[in-house]
PDB file of C-alpha atoms in Angstrom:
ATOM      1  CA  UNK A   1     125.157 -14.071 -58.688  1.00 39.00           C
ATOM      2  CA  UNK A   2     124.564 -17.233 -57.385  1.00 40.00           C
ATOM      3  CA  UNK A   3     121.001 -18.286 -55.485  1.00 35.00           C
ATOM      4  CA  UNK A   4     122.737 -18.509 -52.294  1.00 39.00           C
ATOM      5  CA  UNK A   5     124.273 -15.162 -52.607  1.00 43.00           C
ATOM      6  CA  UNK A   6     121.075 -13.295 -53.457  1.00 34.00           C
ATOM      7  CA  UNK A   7     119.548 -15.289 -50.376  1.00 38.00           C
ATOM      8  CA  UNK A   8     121.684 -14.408 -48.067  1.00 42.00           C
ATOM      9  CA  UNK A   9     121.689 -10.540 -49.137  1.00 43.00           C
ATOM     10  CA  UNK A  10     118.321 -10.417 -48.692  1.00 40.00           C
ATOM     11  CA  UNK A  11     118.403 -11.878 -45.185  1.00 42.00           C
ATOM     12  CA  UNK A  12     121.148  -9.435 -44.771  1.00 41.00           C
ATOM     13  CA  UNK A  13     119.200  -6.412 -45.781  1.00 40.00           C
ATOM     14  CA  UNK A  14     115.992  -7.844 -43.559  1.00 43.00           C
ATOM     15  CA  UNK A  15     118.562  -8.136 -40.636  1.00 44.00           C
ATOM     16  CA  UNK A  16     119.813  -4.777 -40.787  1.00 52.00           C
ATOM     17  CA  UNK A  17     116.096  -3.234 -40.866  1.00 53.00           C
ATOM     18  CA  UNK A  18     115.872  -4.164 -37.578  1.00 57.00           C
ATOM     19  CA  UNK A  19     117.094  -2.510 -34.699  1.00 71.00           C
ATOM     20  CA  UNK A  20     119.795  -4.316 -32.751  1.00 80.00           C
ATOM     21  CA  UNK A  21     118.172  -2.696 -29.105  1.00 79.00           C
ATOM     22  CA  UNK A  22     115.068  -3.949 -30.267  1.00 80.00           C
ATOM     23  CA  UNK A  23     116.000  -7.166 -30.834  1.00 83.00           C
ATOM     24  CA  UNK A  24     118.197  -7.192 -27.880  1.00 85.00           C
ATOM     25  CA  UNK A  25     115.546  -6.132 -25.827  1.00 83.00           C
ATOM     26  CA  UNK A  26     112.747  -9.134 -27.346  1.00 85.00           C
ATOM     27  CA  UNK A  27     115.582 -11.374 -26.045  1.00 87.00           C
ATOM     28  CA  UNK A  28     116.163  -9.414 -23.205  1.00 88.00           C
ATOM     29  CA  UNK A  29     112.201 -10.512 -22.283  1.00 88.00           C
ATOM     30  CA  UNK A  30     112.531 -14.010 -23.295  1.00 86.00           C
ATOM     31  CA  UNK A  31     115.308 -14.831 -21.189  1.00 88.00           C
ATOM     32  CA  UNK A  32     113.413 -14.652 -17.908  1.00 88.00           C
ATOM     33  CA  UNK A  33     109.730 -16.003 -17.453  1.00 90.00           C
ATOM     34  CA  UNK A  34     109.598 -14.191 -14.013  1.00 93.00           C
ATOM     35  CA  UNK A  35     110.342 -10.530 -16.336  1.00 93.00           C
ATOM     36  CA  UNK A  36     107.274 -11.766 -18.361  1.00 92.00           C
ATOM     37  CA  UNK A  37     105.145 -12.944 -15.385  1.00 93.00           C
ATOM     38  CA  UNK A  38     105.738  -9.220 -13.688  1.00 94.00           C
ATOM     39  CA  UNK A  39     104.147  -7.675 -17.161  1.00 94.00           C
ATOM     40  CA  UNK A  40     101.462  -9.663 -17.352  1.00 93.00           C
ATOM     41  CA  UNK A  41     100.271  -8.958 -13.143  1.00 94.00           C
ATOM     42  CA  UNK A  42     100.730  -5.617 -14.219  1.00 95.00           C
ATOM     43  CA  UNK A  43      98.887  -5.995 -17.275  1.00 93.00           C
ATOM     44  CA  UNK A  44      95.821  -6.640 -14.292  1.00 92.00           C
ATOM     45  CA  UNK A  45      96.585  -2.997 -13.008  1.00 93.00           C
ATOM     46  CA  UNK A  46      98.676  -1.830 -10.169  1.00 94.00           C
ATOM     47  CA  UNK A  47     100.673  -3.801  -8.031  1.00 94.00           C
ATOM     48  CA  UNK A  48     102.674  -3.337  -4.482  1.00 93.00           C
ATOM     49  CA  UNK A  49     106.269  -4.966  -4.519  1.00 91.00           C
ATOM     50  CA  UNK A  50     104.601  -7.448  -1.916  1.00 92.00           C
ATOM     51  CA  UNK A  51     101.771  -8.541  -3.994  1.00 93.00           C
ATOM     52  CA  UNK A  52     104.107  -8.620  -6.996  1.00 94.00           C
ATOM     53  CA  UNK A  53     106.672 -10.806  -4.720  1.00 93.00           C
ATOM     54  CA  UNK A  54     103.591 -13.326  -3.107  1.00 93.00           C
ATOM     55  CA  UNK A  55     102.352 -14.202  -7.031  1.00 93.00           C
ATOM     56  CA  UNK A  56     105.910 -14.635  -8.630  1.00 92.00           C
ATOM     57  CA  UNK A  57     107.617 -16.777  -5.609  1.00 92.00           C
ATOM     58  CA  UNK A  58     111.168 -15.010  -6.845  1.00 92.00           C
ATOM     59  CA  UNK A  59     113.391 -13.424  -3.581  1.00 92.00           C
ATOM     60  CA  UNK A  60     113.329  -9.684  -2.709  1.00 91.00           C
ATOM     61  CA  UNK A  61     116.474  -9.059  -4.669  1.00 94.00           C
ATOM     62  CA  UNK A  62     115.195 -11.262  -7.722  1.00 94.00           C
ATOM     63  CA  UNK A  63     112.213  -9.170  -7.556  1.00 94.00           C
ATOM     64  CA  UNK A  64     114.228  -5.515  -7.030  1.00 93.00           C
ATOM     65  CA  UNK A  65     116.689  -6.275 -10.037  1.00 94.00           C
ATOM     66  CA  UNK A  66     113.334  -7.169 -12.487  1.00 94.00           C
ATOM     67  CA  UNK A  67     111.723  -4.506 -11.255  1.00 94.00           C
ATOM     68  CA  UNK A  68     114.816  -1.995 -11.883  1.00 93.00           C
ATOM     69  CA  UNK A  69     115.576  -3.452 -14.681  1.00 93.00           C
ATOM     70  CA  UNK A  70     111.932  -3.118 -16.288  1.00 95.00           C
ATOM     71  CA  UNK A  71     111.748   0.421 -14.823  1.00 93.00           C
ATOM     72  CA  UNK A  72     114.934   1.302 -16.645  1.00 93.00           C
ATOM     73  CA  UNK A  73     113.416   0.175 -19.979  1.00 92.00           C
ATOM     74  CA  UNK A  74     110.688   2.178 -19.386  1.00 94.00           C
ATOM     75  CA  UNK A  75     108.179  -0.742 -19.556  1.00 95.00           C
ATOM     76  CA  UNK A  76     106.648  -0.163 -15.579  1.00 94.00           C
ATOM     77  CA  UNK A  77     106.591   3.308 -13.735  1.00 95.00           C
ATOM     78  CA  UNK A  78     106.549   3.101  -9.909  1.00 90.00           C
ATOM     79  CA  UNK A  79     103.259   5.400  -8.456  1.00 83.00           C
ATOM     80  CA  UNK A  80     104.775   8.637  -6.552  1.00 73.00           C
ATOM     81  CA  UNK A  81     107.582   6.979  -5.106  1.00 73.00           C
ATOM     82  CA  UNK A  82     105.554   4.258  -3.009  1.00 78.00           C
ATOM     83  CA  UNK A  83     106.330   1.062  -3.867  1.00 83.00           C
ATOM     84  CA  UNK A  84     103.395   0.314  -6.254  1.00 93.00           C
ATOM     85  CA  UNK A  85     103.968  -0.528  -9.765  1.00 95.00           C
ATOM     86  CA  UNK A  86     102.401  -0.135 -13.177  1.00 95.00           C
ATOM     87  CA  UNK A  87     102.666  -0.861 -16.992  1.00 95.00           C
ATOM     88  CA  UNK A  88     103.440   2.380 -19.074  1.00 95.00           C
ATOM     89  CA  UNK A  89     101.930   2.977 -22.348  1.00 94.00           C
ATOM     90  CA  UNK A  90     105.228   1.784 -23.859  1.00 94.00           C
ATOM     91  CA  UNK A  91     105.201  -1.680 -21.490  1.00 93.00           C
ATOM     92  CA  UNK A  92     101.300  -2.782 -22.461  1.00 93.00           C
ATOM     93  CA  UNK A  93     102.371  -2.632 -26.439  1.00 91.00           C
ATOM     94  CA  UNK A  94     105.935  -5.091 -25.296  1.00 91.00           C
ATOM     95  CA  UNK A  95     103.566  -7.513 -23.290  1.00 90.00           C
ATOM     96  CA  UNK A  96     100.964  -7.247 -25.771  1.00 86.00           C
ATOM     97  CA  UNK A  97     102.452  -7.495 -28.903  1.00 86.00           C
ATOM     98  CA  UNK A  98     104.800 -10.637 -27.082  1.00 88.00           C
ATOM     99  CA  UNK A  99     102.478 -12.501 -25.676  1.00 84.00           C
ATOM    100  CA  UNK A 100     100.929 -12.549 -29.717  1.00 79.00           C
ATOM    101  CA  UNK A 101     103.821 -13.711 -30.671  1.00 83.00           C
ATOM    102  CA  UNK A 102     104.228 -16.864 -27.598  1.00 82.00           C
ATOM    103  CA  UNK A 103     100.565 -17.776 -28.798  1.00 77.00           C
ATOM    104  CA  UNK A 104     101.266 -17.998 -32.810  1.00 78.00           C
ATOM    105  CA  UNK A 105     104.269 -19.996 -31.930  1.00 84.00           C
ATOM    106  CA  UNK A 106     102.510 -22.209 -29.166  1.00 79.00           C
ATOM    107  CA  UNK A 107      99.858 -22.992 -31.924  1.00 77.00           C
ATOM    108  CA  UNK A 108     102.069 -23.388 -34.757  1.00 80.00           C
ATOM    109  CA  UNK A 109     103.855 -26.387 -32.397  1.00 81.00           C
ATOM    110  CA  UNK A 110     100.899 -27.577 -31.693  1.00 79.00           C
ATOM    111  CA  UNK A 111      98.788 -27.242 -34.508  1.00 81.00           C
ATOM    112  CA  UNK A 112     101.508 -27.131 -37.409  1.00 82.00           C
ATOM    113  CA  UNK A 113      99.473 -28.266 -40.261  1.00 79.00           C
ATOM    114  CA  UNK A 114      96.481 -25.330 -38.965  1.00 84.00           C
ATOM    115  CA  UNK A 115      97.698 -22.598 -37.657  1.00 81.00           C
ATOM    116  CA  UNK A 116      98.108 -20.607 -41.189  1.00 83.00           C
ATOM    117  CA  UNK A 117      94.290 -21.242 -41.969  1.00 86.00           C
ATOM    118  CA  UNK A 118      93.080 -20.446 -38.138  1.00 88.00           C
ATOM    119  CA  UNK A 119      91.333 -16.687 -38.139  1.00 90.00           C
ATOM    120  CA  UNK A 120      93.902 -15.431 -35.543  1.00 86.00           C
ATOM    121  CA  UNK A 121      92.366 -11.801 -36.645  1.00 88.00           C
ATOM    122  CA  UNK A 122      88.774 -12.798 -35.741  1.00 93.00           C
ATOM    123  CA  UNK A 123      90.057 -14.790 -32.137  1.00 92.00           C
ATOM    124  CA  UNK A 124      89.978 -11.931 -29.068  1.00 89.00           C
ATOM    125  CA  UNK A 125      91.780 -13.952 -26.628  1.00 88.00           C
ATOM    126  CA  UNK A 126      95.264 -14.943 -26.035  1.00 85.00           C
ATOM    127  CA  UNK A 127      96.387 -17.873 -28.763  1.00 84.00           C
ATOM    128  CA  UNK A 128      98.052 -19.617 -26.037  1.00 84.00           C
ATOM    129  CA  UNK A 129      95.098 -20.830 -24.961  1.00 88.00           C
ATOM    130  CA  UNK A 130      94.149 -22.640 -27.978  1.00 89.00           C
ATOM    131  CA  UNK A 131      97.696 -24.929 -27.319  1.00 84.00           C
ATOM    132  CA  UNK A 132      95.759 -26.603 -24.091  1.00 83.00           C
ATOM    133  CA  UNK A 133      93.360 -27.918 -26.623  1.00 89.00           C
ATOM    134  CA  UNK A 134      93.194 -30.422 -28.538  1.00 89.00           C
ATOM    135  CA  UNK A 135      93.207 -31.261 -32.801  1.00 88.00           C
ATOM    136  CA  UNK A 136      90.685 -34.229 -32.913  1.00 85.00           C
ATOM    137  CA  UNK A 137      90.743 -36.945 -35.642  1.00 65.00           C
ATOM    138  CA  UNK A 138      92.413 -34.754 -38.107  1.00 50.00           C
ATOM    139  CA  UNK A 139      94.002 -37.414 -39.968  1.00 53.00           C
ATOM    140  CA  UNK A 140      91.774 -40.469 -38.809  1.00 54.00           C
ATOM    141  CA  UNK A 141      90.992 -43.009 -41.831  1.00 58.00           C
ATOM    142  CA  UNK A 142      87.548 -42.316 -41.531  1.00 68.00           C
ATOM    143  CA  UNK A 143      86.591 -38.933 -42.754  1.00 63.00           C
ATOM    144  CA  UNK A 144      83.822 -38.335 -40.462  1.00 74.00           C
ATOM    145  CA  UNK A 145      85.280 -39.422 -37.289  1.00 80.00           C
ATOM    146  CA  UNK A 146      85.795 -35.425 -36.003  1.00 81.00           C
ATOM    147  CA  UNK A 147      82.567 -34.859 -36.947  1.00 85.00           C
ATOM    148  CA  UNK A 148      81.311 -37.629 -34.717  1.00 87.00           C
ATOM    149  CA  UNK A 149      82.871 -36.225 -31.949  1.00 89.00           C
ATOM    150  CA  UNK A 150      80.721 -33.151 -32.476  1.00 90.00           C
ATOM    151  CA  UNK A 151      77.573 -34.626 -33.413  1.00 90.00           C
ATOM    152  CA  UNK A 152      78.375 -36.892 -29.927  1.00 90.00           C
ATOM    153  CA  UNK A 153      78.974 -34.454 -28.067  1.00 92.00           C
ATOM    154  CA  UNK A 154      75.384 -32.357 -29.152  1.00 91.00           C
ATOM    155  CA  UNK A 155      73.815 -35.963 -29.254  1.00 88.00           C
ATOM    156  CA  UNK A 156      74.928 -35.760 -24.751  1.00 90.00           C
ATOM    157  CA  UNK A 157      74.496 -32.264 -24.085  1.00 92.00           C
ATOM    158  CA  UNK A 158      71.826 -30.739 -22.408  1.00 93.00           C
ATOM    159  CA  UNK A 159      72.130 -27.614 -24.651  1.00 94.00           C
ATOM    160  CA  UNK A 160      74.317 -26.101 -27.458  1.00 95.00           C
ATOM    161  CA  UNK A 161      74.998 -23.171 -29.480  1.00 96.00           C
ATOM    162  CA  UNK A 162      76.954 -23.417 -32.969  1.00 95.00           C
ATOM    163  CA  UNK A 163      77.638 -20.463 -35.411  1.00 96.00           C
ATOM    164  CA  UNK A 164      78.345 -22.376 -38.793  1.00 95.00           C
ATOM    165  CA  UNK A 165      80.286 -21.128 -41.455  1.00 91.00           C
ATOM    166  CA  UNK A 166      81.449 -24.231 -42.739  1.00 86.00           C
ATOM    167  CA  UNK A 167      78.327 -27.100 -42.887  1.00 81.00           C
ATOM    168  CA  UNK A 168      78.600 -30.654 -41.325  1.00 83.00           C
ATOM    169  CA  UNK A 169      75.494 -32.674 -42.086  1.00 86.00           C
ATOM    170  CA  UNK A 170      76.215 -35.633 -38.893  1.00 86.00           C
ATOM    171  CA  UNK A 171      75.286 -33.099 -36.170  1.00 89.00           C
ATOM    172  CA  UNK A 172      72.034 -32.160 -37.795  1.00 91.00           C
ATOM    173  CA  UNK A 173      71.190 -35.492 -38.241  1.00 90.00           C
ATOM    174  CA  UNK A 174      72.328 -36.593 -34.748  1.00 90.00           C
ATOM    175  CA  UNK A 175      70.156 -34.039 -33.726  1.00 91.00           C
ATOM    176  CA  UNK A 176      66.839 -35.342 -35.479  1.00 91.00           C
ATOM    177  CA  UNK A 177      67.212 -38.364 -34.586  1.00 90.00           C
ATOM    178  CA  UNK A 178      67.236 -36.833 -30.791  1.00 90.00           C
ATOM    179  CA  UNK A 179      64.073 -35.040 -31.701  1.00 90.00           C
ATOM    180  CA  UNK A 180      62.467 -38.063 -32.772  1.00 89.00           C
ATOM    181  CA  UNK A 181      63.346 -39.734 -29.260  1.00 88.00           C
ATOM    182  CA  UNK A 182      62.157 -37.153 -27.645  1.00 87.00           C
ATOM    183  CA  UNK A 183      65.331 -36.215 -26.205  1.00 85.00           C
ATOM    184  CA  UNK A 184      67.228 -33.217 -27.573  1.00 84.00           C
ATOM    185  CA  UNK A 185      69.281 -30.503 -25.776  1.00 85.00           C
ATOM    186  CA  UNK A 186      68.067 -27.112 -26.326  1.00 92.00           C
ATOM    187  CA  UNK A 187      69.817 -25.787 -29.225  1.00 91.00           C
ATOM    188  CA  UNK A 188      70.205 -22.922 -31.577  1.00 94.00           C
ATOM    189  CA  UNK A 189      71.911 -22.490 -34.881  1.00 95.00           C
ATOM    190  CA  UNK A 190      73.357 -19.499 -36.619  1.00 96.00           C
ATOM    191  CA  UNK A 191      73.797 -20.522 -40.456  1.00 96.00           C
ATOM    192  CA  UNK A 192      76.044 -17.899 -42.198  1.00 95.00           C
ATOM    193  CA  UNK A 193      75.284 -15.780 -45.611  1.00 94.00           C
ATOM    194  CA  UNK A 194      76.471 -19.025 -47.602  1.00 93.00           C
ATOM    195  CA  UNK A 195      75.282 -21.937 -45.591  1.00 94.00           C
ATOM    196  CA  UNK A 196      71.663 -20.349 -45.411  1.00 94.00           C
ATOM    197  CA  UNK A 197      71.329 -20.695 -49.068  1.00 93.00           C
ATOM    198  CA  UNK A 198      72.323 -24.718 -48.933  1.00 93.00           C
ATOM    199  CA  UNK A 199      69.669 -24.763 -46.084  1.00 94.00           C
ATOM    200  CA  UNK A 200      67.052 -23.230 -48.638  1.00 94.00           C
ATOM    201  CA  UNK A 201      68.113 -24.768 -51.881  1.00 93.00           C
ATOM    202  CA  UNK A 202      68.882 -28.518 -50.383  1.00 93.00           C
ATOM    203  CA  UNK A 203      65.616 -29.909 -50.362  1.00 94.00           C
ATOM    204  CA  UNK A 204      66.463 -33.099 -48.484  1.00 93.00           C
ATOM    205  CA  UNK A 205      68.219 -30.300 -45.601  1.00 93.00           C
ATOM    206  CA  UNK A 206      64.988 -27.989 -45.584  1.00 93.00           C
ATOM    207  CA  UNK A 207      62.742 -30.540 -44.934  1.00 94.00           C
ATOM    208  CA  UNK A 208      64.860 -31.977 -42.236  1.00 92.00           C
ATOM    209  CA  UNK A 209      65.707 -28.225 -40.196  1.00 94.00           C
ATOM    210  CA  UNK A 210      62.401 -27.854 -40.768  1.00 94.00           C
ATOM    211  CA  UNK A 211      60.970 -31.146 -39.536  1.00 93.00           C
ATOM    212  CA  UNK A 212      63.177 -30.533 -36.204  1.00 93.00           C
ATOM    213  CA  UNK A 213      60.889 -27.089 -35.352  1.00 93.00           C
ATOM    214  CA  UNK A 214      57.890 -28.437 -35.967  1.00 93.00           C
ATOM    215  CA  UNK A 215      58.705 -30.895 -33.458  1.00 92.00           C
ATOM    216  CA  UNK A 216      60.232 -28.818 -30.837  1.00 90.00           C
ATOM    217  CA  UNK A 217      57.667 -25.471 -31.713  1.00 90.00           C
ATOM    218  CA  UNK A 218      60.590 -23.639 -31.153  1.00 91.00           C
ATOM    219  CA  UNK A 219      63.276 -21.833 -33.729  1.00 93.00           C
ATOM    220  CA  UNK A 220      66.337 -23.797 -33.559  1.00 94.00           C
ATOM    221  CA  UNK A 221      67.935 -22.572 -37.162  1.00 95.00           C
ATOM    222  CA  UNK A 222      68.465 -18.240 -37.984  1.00 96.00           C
ATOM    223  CA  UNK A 223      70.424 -16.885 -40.545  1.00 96.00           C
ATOM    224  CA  UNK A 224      73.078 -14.085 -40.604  1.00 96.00           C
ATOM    225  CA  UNK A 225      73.629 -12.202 -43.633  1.00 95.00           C
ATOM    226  CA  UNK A 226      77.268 -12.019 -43.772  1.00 94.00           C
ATOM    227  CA  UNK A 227      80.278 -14.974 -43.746  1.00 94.00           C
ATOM    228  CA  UNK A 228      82.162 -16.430 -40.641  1.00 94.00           C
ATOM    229  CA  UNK A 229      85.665 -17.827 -41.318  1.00 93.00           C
ATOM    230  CA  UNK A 230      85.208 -20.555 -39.191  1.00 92.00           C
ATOM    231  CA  UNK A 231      82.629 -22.796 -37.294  1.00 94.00           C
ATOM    232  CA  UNK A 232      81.647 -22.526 -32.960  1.00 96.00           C
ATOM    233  CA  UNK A 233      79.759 -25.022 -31.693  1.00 96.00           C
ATOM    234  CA  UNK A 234      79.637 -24.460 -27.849  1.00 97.00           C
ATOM    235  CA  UNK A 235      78.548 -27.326 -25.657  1.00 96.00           C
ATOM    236  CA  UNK A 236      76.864 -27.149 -22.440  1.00 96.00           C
ATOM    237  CA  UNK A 237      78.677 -23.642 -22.437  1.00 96.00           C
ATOM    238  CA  UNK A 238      81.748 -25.608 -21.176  1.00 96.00           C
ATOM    239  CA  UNK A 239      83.188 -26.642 -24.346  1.00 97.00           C
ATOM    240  CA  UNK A 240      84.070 -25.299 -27.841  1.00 97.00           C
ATOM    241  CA  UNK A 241      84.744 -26.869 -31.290  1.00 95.00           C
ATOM    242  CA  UNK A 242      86.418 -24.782 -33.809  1.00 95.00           C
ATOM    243  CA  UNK A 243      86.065 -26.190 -37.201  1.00 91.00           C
ATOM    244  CA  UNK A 244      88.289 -24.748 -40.160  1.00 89.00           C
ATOM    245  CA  UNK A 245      88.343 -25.773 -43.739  1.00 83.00           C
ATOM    246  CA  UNK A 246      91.477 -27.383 -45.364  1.00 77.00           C
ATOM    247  CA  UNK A 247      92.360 -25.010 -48.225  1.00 67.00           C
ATOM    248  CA  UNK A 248      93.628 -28.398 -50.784  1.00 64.00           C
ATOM    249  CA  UNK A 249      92.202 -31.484 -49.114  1.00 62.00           C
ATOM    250  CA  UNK A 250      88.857 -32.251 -48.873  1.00 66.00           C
ATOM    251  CA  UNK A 251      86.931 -32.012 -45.446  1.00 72.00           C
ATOM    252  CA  UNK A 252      87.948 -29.987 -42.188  1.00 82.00           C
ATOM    253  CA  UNK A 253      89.980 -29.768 -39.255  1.00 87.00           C
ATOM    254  CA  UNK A 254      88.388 -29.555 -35.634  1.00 90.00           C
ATOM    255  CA  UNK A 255      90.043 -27.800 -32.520  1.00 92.00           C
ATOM    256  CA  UNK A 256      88.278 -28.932 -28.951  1.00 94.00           C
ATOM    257  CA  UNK A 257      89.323 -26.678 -26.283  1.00 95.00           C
ATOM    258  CA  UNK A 258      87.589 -25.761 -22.542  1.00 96.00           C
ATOM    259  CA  UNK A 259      89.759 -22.785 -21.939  1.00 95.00           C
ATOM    260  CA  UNK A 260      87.435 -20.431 -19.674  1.00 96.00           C
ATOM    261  CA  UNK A 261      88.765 -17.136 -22.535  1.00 95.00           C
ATOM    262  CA  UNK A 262      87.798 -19.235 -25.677  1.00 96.00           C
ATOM    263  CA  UNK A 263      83.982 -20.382 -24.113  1.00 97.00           C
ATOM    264  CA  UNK A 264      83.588 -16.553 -23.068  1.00 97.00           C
ATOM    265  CA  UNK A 265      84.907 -15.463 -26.747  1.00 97.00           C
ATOM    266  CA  UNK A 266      82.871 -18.056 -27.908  1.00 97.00           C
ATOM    267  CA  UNK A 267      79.739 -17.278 -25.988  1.00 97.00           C
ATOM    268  CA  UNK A 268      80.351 -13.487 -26.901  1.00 97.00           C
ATOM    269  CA  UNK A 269      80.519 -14.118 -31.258  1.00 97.00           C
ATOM    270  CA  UNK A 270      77.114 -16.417 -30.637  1.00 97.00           C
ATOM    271  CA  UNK A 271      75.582 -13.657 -29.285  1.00 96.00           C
ATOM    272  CA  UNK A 272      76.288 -11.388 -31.285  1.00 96.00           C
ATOM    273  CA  UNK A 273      75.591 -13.453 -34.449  1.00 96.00           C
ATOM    274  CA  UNK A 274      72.055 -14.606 -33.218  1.00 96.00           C
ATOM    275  CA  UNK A 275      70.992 -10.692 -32.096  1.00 96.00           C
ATOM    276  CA  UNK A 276      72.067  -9.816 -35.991  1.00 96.00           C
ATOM    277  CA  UNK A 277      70.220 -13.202 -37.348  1.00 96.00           C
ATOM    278  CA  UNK A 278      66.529 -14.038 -38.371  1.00 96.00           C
ATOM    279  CA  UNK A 279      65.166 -17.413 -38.152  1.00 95.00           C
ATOM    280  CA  UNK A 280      65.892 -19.502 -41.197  1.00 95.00           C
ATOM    281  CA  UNK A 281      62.220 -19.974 -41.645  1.00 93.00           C
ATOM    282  CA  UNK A 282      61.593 -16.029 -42.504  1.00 91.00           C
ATOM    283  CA  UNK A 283      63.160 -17.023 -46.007  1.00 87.00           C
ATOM    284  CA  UNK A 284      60.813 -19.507 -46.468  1.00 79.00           C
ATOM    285  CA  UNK A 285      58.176 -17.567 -45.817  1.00 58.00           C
ATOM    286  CA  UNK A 286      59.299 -14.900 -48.260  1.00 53.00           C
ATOM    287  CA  UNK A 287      59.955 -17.096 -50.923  1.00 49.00           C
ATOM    288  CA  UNK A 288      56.632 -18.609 -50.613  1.00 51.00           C
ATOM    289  CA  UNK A 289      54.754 -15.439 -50.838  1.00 45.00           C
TER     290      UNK A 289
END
C-alpha cells in the first residue's frame, strides 16, 4: 500500500468519526454572521425580539427565520411564550466552543509563526481579541528592537505592572537609568520561580534591582514560587505586551494589544501573582542570615 493510499484511509476513517449533522450544523453557523451575532447577545442573557432586531440591523422576517431556525436546533428557548429569548444549555457550549475556534484561527492568520507557542489554556478571554493587536519587531535585524519598544514604553509611562516569566534585561535597565533621573513610573515586578533565581545568582542584576529600591524606598521586584508560560507587562493599565519564547531560535516574540478583555485579564493574573509573591529582597535576607 502506497503512502497516498494509507493517507487518504486515514483521513477517511477521521471523516467518518464525525457526525455528518454535526458538521452540517458547524457550517450551518458559519454561513450567517447575523446566526452568530444572535448567540453571542444571548450569550449577555435574555433578549426581546425588538432588542434582538435594534442590535443586529437584519428585517423582521430575517430576524423570525434565525430565530426559528436556532429554536429548532435547540440552541435558544423562547421564555413562556413571550417573545423573549435565551441560550439553552446546549446553545452556550455551540457559541462557546465556536467562538474558540474563530479566535485560534484569527490568531493563527495573524500570528502564524506564534500561535502554537501562545498559552491559549492560560488566556481567559476570547482569542479574537489578540488578532486587533499587533506582533512587534519579530523579525527586525536588530535583536533587541521589540524589547525597545517595551523598555520605551516603561521608560514613558507613568506606571507599570509586568509578571515575567521570560527575562529581558533593556527594561530593567531603562528603568535605572529613570531612577537615576529622578523620573520613573511607579512600577512593580513579579519575577517567576526561575527568573528569581537569575535575580539572586546574577550579581551584576542583584545589585542593579537592588540599587533601584534603595532609591525609590519602595519594593519594586517580588517573587512567585511557581512558573508563568509567558511574560505581562501592562502599561499605564491601557496597554499589554505579551512576550513568548521561540522554542528553536534564539530570543522572543512580543504581542502589543489594548483590547479592554486582555488589560482586564491582564490586570486580573498581576494581581493575583503579586498577592501570592514576596518581595525579591526576603531571599536576600534569608540567604544572608
Amino acid at each position: 500500500m502506497t503512502t497516498a493510499n494509507l493517507q487518504n484511509g486515514t483521513a477517511a476513517r477521521s471523516a467518518e468519526g464525525l457526525s455528518s449533522d454535526a458538521i452540517e450544523a458547524v457550517a450551518f453557523l458559519a454561513r450567517s454572521e447575523h446566526r452568530l451575532r444572535v448567540l453571542e447577545l444571548l450569550s449577555d442573557g435574555p433578549c426581546s425580539r425588538d432588542e434582538l432586531s435594534d442590535r443586529t440591523g437584519v428585517t423582521r422576517v430575517t430576524l423570525s427565520r434565525i430565530l426559528g431556525d436556532l429554536e429548532d436546533r435547540d440552541w435558544i428557548t423562547r421564555r413562556n411564550g413571550e417573545k423573549v429569548y435565551a441560550l439553552t444549555g446546549l446553545g452556550k457550549l455551540v457559541y462557546n466552543d465556536f467562538t474558540q475556534l474563530l479566535g485560534t484561527v484569527s490568531i493563527g492568520q495573524e500570528y502564524p509563526d506564534v500561535v502554537q507557542r501562545l498559552p491559549t489554556d492560560w488566556f481567559d478571554f476570547d482569542l479574537r481579541c489578540l488578532a486587533e493587536g499587533q506582533l512587534v519587531a519579530d523579525q527586525s535585524a536588530d535583536p533587541l528592537a521589540a524589547a525597545r519598544i517595551v523598555a520605551n514604553a516603561i521608560q514613558n509611562a507613568s506606571s507599570f505592572r509586568s509578571l515575567l516569566g521570560t527575562f529581558i534585561a533593556l527594561p530593567m535597565y531603562t528603568y535605572e537609568e529613570a531612577v537615576r533621573a529622578g523620573n520613573e513610573a511607579d512600577g512593580t515586578v513579579v519575577f517567576d520561580t526561575d527568573l528569581t533565581e537569575t535575580m539572586l545568582s546574577d550579581a551584576d542584576l542583584r545589585g542593579r534591582w537592588q540599587t533601584i529600591e534603595a532609591a525609590t524606598a519602595s519594593v519594586t521586584y517580588y517573587s512567585l514560587d511557581e512558573s508563568v508560560p509567558c511574560s505581562i507587562d501592562l502599561i499605564d493599565g491601557e496597554t499589554v505586551f505579551l512576550t513568548i519564547d521561540r522554542e528553536r531560535d534564539i530570543g522572543f516574540d512580543i504581542i502589543r494589544c489594548t483590547h479592554p478583555d486582555v488589560i482586564g485579564w491582564a490586570a486580573g493574573v498581576i494581581d493575583e501573582a503579586q498577592t501570592a509573591a514576596a518581595p525579591l529582597s526576603h531571599h536576600t535576607d534569608t540567604a544572608d542570615t
